[in-house]
Coordinates of C-alpha atoms in Angstrom, one line a residue:
X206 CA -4.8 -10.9 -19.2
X207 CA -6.9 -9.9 -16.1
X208 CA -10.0 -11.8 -17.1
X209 CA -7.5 -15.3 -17.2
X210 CA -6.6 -14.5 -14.2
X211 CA -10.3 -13.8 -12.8
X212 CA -11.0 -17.2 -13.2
X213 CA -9.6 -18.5 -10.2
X214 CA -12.8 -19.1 -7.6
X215 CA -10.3 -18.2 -4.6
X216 CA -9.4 -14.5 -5.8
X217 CA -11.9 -12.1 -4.4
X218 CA -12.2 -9.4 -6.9
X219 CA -14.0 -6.6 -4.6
X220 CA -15.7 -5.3 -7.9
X221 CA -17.1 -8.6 -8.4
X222 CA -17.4 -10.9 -5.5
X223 CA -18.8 -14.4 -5.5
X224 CA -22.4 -14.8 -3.3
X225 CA -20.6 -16.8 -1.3
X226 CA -17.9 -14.1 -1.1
X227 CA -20.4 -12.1 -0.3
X228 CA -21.6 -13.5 2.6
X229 CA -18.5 -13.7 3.6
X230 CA -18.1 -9.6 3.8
X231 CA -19.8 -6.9 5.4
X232 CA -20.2 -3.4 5.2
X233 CA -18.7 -1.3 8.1
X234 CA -20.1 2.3 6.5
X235 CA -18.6 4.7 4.1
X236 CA -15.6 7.0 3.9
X237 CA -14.5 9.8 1.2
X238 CA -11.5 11.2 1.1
X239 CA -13.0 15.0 0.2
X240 CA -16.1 16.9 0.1
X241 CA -16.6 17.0 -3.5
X242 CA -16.0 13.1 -4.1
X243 CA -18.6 10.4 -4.2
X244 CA -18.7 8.0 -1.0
X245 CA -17.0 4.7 -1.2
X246 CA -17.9 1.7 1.0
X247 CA -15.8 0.4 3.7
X248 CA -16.0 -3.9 3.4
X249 CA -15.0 -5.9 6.4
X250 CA -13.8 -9.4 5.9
X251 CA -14.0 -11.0 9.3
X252 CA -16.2 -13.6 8.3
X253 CA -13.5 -15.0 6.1
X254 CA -11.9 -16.7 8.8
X255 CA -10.4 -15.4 12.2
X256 CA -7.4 -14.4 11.1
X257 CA -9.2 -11.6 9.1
X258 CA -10.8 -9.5 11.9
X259 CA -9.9 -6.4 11.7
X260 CA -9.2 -6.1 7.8
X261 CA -11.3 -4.3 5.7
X262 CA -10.9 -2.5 1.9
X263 CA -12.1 0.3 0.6
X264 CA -12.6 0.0 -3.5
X265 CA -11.8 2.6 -5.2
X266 CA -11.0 5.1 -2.6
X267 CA -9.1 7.8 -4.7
X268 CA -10.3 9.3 -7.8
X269 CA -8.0 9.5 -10.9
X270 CA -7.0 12.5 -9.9
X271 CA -5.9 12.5 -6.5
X272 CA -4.6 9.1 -7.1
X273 CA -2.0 11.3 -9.5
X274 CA -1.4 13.5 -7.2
X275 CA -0.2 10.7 -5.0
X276 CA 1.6 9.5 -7.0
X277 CA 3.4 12.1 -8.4
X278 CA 4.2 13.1 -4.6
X279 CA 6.0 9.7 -4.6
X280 CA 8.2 10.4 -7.3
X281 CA 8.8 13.9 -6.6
X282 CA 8.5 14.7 -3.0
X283 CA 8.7 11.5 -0.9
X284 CA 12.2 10.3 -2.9
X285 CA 13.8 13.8 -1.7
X286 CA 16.1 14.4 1.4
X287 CA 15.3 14.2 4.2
X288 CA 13.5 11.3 3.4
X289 CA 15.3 7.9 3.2
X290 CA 15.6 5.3 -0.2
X291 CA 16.9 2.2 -1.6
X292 CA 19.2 4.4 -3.4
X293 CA 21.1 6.2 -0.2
X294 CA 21.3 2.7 1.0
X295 CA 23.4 2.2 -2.5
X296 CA 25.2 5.6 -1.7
X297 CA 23.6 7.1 -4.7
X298 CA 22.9 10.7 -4.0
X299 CA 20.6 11.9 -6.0
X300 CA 17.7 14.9 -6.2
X301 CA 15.3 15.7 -9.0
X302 CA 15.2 11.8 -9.8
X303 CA 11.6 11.8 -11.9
X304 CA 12.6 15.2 -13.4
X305 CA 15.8 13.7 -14.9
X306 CA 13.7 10.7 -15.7
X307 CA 11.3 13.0 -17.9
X308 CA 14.2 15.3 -19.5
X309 CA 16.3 11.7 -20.6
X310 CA 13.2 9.3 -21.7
X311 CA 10.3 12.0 -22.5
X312 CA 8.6 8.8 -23.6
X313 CA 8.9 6.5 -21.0
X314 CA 10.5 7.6 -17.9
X315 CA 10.4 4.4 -16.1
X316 CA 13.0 3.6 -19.0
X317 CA 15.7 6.3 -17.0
X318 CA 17.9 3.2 -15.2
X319 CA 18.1 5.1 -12.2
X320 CA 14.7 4.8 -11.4
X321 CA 15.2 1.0 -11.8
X322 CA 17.7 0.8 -8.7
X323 CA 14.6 2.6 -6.7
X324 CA 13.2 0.0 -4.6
X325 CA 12.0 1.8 -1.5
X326 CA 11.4 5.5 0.5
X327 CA 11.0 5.5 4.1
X328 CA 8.7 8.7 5.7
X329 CA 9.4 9.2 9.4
X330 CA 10.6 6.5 11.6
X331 CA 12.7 3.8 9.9
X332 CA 13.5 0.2 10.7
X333 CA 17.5 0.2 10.1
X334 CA 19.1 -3.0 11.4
X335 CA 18.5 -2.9 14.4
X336 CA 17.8 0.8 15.3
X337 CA 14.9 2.6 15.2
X338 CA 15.1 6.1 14.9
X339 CA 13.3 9.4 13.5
X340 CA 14.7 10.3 10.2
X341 CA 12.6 12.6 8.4
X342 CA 8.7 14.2 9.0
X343 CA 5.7 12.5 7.9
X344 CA 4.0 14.3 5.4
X345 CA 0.5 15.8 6.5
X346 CA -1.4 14.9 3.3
X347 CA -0.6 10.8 4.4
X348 CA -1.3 11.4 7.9
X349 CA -4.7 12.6 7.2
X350 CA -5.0 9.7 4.6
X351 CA -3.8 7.2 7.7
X352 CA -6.4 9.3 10.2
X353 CA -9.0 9.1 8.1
X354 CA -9.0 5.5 6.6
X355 CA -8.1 4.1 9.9
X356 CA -11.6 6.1 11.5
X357 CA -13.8 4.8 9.1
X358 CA -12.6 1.4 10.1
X359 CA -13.6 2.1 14.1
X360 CA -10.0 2.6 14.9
X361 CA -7.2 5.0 15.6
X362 CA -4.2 5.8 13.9
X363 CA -1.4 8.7 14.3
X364 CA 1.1 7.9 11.6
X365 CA 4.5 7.5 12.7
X366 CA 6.4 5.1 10.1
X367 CA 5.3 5.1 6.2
X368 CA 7.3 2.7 3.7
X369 CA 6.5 3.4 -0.2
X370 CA 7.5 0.3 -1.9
X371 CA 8.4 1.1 -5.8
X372 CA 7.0 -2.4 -7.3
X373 CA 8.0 -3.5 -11.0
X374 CA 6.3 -5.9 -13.7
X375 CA 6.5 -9.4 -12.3
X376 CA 7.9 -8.3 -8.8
X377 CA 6.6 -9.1 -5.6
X378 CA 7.0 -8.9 -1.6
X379 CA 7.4 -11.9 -0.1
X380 CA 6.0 -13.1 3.3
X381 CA 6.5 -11.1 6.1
X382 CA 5.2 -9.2 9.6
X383 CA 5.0 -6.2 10.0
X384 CA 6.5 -6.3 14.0
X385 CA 9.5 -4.3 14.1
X386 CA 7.1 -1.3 15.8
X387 CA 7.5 -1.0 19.3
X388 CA 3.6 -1.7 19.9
X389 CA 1.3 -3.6 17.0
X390 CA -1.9 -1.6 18.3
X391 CA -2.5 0.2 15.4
X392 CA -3.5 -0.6 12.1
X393 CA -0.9 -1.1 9.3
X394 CA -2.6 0.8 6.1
X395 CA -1.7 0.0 2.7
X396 CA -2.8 2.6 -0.4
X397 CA -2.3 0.8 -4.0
X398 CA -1.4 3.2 -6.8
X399 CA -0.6 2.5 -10.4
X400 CA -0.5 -1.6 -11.3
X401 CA -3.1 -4.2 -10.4
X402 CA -1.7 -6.9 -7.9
X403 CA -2.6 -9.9 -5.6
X404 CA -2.9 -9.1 -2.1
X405 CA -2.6 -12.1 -0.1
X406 CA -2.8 -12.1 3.9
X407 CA -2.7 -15.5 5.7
X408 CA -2.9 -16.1 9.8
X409 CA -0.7 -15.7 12.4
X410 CA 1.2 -18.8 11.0
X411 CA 2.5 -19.8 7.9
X412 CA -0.1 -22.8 7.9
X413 CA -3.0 -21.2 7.7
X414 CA -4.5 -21.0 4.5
X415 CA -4.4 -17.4 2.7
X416 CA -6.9 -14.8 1.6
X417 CA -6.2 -13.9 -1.9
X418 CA -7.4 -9.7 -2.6
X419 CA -7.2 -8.2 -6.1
X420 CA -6.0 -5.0 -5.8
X421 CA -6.6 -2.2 -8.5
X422 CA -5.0 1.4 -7.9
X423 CA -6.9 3.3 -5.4
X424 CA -7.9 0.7 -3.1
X425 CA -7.2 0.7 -0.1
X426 CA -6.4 -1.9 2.7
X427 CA -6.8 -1.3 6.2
X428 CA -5.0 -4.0 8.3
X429 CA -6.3 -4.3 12.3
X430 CA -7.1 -6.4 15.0
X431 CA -6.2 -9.8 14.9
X432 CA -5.2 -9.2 11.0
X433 CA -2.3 -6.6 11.7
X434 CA -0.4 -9.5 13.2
X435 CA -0.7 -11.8 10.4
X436 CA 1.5 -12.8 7.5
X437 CA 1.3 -11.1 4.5
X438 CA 2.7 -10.6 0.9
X439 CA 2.2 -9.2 -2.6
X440 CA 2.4 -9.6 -5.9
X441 CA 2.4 -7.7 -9.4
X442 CA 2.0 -10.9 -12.6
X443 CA 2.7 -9.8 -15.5
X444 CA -1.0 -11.0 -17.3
X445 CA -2.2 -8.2 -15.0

């Protein structure tokens, strides 16, 4: 369960941080992603080491709703030519994936074993091997998202290159930088929808020790500075 696994001192729950976790944060202002929603606060976390400058969260950024709406774009939308997934990698063509999903397993569409074999969708540019190239138009709804999230943070951010990573129970990201962009200026944003994971971002080495977030759908991360370079990684357990 999630309370088991709030036990650990070293996991900074933003809904429930530790004094000294909290003195360890600061607020940078507030952001809202419309008019008609409540404003949410933007936390920095450079005084968790100096690897962290430039990361902040916002908690509980999206509403129900428009996290659904999000969501549902991912499934619907974002999967469809010209847009590039795990699956055409496979050389599975496909279109109408979560419709299919819904007509064959009213239930539980997740149960549809297509959907299991999607991994991946890449919006815009695309890392292939090694060749970068344009493959398909970013949509305007998560470029505003990017603008936006990445202004309340005091920076700047057009987005070019969007990966949405289709995570299951117990399955995780390992390690990694985010460096295969031509220029590592701009902040790497990161929107959870859907399962509660572990965020962890180390340094700029794999020594350093790491910074352990619990994410809930709707936060956001906002990855900057000195903290865009750094290693990170996720993962969903299954007690959450």
């Amino acid at each position: 369960m999630i309370d088991d696994l709030l036990l650990d001192a070293a996991l900074v729950d933003l809904r429930h941080l530790s004094t000294e976790q909290q003195k360890n944060k600061c607020r940078l202002g507030s952001w809202k992603w419309s008019q008609n929603l409540e404003r949410r606060p933007v936390l920095a976390f450079d005084g968790f080491g100096k690897s962290h400058h430039g990361l902040c969260v916002i908690p509980n950024a999206l509403d129900e709703t428009t996290q659904l709406l999000f969501a549902h774009a991912c499934l619907t939308e974002f999967v469809e030519l010209p847009h590039l997934t795990s699956m055409h990698r496979q050389n599975h063509q496909f279109s109408g994936i979560w419709k299919k999903a819904c007509k064959s397993f009213p239930q539980n569409p997740s149960e549809f074993p297509l959907l299991a074999k999607l991994s991946w969708s890449a919006l815009g540019y695309h890392y292939d091997w090694n060749a970068r190239d344009k493959h398909s138009p970013v949509p305007e709804s998560l470029q505003q998202l990017g603008k936006k999230c990445a202004a309340a943070c005091g920076m700047k951010l057009a987005a070019e290159a969007i990966i949405i990573n289709f995570y299951k129970t117990k399955s995780a990201m390992g390690g990694h930088l985010d460096d295969a962009e031509y220029t590592m200026d701009h902040p790497v944003i990161s929107l959870s929808l859907g399962s509660s994971c572990i965020f962890v971002i180390g340094g700029q080495s794999k020594d350093e020790p790491p910074l352990q977030i619990l994410l809930r759908s709707g936060d956001i991360v906002v990855m900057g500075k000195v903290s865009r370079r750094c290693y990170r990684c996720s993962r969903i357990p299954d007690s959450l």
